[in-house]
Amino acid sequence: MKLITAIIRPERVQQVKEALFQAGISGLTLSRVSGHGGEQELVEHYRGTRVMVEFRDKVEVRMAVSEPFVDAAIQAICSAARTGEVGDGKIFVQPLERVVRIRTGEENNAALTPVTETKLVPV
Ligand SMILES: Nc1ncnc2c1ncn2[C@@H]1O[C@H](COP(=O)(O)OP(=O)(O)OP(=O)(O)O)[C@@H](O)[C@H]1O
Ligand SMILES: [Mg+2]
């Protein structure tokens, strides 16, 4: 199991969500974040040069997936989030030790399998 964290442009959230859903990934968490990609904007002053760090609005998408879904998730995010311009974002993949579905107590891959019963209404 892996925890995939993607930092993307806010205007690409809908496309990324749809691409992930197509890839079979529907459990995810979105957060609005501010980020900086490492580039340094130089501002000239009459007494010297100052380095500015500008934070930009980004969206963080986090999803826990079982191993067979890792590459599909990365591909889906890249193709839906890429514009080719700097600032398209980044994907971090971390090992995930344990997942528990609170309602059932199911763990790990069983807890990551999407719930398909139609009687369950998401809240
Ligand atoms: N090393 C990092 N650690 C944590 N967050 C990062 C890191 N690099 C980028 N981010 C996050 O990703 C966002 C987008 O980064 P960005 O796309 O500018 O990365 P980049 O490596 O500079 O790539 P590019 O050259 O395409 O701009 C940043 O605003 C920040 O939130
Ligand atoms: Mg950048």
GROMACS .gro file of C-alpha atoms and ligand atoms in nm:
model
  155
    1MET     CA    1   0.000   0.000   0.000
    2LYS     CA    2   0.114   0.351  -0.078
    3LEU     CA    3   0.007   0.699   0.020
    4ILE     CA    4   0.016   0.916  -0.290
    5THR     CA    5   0.024   1.292  -0.238
    6ALA     CA    6  -0.010   1.510  -0.546
    7ILE     CA    7   0.022   1.888  -0.547
    8ILE     CA    8  -0.163   2.021  -0.850
    9ARG     CA    9  -0.301   2.340  -1.003
   10PRO     CA   10  -0.645   2.424  -0.862
   11GLU     CA   11  -0.789   2.457  -1.214
   12ARG     CA   12  -0.696   2.094  -1.287
   13VAL     CA   13  -0.876   1.938  -0.990
   14GLN     CA   14  -1.185   1.835  -1.186
   15GLN     CA   15  -0.981   1.669  -1.462
   16VAL     CA   16  -0.758   1.490  -1.212
   17LYS     CA   17  -1.058   1.367  -1.017
   18GLU     CA   18  -1.217   1.228  -1.333
   19ALA     CA   19  -0.893   1.063  -1.449
   20LEU     CA   20  -0.847   0.900  -1.109
   21PHE     CA   21  -1.205   0.778  -1.110
   22GLN     CA   22  -1.148   0.627  -1.459
   23ALA     CA   23  -0.841   0.449  -1.316
   24GLY     CA   24  -1.055   0.297  -1.041
   25ILE     CA   25  -0.949   0.533  -0.763
   26SER     CA   26  -1.231   0.710  -0.587
   27GLY     CA   27  -1.116   0.744  -0.227
   28LEU     CA   28  -0.930   1.072  -0.192
   29THR     CA   29  -0.881   1.379   0.022
   30LEU     CA   30  -0.846   1.731  -0.116
   31SER     CA   31  -0.692   2.028   0.066
   32ARG     CA   32  -0.620   2.381  -0.045
   33VAL     CA   33  -0.255   2.455   0.019
   34SER     CA   34   0.002   2.724  -0.052
   35GLY     CA   35   0.325   2.609  -0.201
   36HIS     CA   36   0.651   2.700  -0.356
   37GLY     CA   37   0.832   2.492  -0.617
   38GLY     CA   38   1.184   2.609  -0.549
   39GLU     CA   39   1.227   2.874  -0.816
   40GLN     CA   40   1.367   3.203  -0.694
   41GLU     CA   41   1.226   3.528  -0.816
   42LEU     CA   42   1.486   3.801  -0.800
   43VAL     CA   43   1.383   4.152  -0.706
   44GLU     CA   44   1.630   4.427  -0.771
   45HIS     CA   45   1.669   4.701  -0.511
   46TYR     CA   46   1.896   5.000  -0.537
   47ARG     CA   47   2.120   4.857  -0.263
   48GLY     CA   48   2.132   4.500  -0.382
   49THR     CA   49   1.935   4.197  -0.492
   50ARG     CA   50   1.667   4.034  -0.281
   51VAL     CA   51   1.532   3.684  -0.337
   52MET     CA   52   1.153   3.655  -0.322
   53VAL     CA   53   0.971   3.338  -0.239
   54GLU     CA   54   0.618   3.360  -0.377
   55PHE     CA   55   0.362   3.112  -0.249
   56ARG     CA   56   0.098   2.998  -0.496
   57ASP     CA   57  -0.245   2.844  -0.445
   58LYS     CA   58  -0.233   2.472  -0.507
   59VAL     CA   59  -0.450   2.175  -0.426
   60GLU     CA   60  -0.317   1.872  -0.245
   61VAL     CA   61  -0.479   1.542  -0.340
   62ARG     CA   62  -0.407   1.250  -0.112
   63MET     CA   63  -0.503   0.892  -0.179
   64ALA     CA   64  -0.419   0.560  -0.020
   65VAL     CA   65  -0.400   0.286  -0.283
   66SER     CA   66  -0.310  -0.080  -0.300
   67GLU     CA   67   0.002  -0.171  -0.501
   68PRO     CA   68  -0.172  -0.254  -0.834
   69PHE     CA   69  -0.316   0.099  -0.846
   70VAL     CA   70   0.002   0.296  -0.784
   71ASP     CA   71   0.125   0.334  -1.143
   72ALA     CA   72  -0.225   0.392  -1.278
   73ALA     CA   73  -0.280   0.670  -1.024
   74ILE     CA   74   0.049   0.840  -1.114
   75GLN     CA   75  -0.027   0.820  -1.487
   76ALA     CA   76  -0.378   0.952  -1.439
   77ILE     CA   77  -0.256   1.248  -1.233
   78CYS     CA   78   0.028   1.333  -1.473
   79SER     CA   79  -0.186   1.326  -1.786
   80ALA     CA   80  -0.471   1.523  -1.628
   81ALA     CA   81  -0.258   1.781  -1.444
   82ARG     CA   82   0.013   1.855  -1.700
   83THR     CA   83   0.011   2.183  -1.893
   84GLY     CA   84   0.384   2.176  -1.975
   85GLU     CA   85   0.444   2.505  -1.795
   86VAL     CA   86   0.646   2.536  -1.475
   87GLY     CA   87   0.434   2.488  -1.166
   88ASP     CA   88   0.237   2.182  -1.284
   89GLY     CA   89   0.306   2.021  -0.948
   90LYS     CA   90   0.459   1.713  -0.795
   91ILE     CA   91   0.371   1.366  -0.679
   92PHE     CA   92   0.510   1.207  -0.363
   93VAL     CA   93   0.474   0.834  -0.300
   94GLN     CA   94   0.521   0.699   0.051
   95PRO     CA   95   0.492   0.350   0.196
   96LEU     CA   96   0.173   0.306   0.393
   97GLU     CA   97   0.183   0.082   0.696
   98ARG     CA   98  -0.177   0.029   0.794
   99VAL     CA   99  -0.528   0.132   0.689
  100VAL     CA  100  -0.843   0.075   0.892
  101ARG     CA  101  -1.203   0.123   0.774
  102ILE     CA  102  -1.369   0.252   1.089
  103ARG     CA  103  -1.721   0.121   1.014
  104THR     CA  104  -1.620  -0.244   0.974
  105GLY     CA  105  -1.278  -0.268   1.132
  106GLU     CA  106  -1.147  -0.406   0.800
  107GLU     CA  107  -0.778  -0.348   0.748
  108ASN     CA  108  -0.531  -0.280   0.470
  109ASN     CA  109  -0.631  -0.393   0.118
  110ALA     CA  110  -0.978  -0.492   0.239
  111ALA     CA  111  -1.020  -0.143   0.376
  112LEU     CA  112  -0.908   0.014   0.047
  113THR     CA  113  -1.146  -0.181  -0.177
  114PRO     CA  114  -1.422   0.054  -0.287
  115VAL     CA  115  -1.756  -0.004  -0.123
  116THR     CA  116  -2.012  -0.065  -0.397
  117GLU     CA  117  -2.334  -0.142  -0.207
  118THR     CA  118  -2.588   0.108  -0.337
  119LYS     CA  119  -2.765   0.128  -0.004
  120LEU     CA  120  -2.465   0.309   0.139
  121VAL     CA  121  -2.501   0.681   0.102
  122PRO     CA  122  -2.176   0.873   0.134
  123VAL     CA  123  -2.169   1.130   0.410
  124LIG     N1  124   1.036   1.952  -0.282
  124LIG     C1  125   0.910   1.983  -0.252
  124LIG     N2  126   0.860   1.954  -0.131
  124LIG     C2  127   0.734   1.983  -0.099
  124LIG     N3  128   0.646   2.040  -0.182
  124LIG     C3  129   0.691   2.070  -0.305
  124LIG     C4  130   0.823   2.043  -0.346
  124LIG     N4  131   0.836   2.082  -0.475
  124LIG     C5  132   0.718   2.131  -0.512
  124LIG     N5  133   0.630   2.124  -0.409
  124LIG     C6  134   0.492   2.164  -0.409
  124LIG     O1  135   0.442   2.150  -0.541
  124LIG     C7  136   0.393   2.274  -0.588
  124LIG     C8  137   0.421   2.285  -0.734
  124LIG     O2  138   0.560   2.277  -0.753
  124LIG     P1  139   0.623   2.298  -0.894
  124LIG     O3  140   0.531   2.241  -0.997
  124LIG     O4  141   0.661   2.440  -0.912
  124LIG     O5  142   0.750   2.204  -0.880
  124LIG     P2  143   0.886   2.217  -0.959
  124LIG     O6  144   0.975   2.108  -0.910
  124LIG     O7  145   0.935   2.358  -0.945
  124LIG     O8  146   0.847   2.186  -1.109
  124LIG     P3  147   0.840   2.291  -1.231
  124LIG     O9  148   0.980   2.302  -1.281
  124LIG    O10  149   0.747   2.227  -1.327
  124LIG    O11  150   0.786   2.419  -1.177
  124LIG     C9  151   0.461   2.378  -0.502
  124LIG    O12  152   0.386   2.497  -0.496
  124LIG    C10  153   0.468   2.307  -0.369
  124LIG    O13  154   0.343   2.314  -0.305
  125MG      MG  155   0.824   2.516  -1.007
   0.00000   0.00000   0.00000
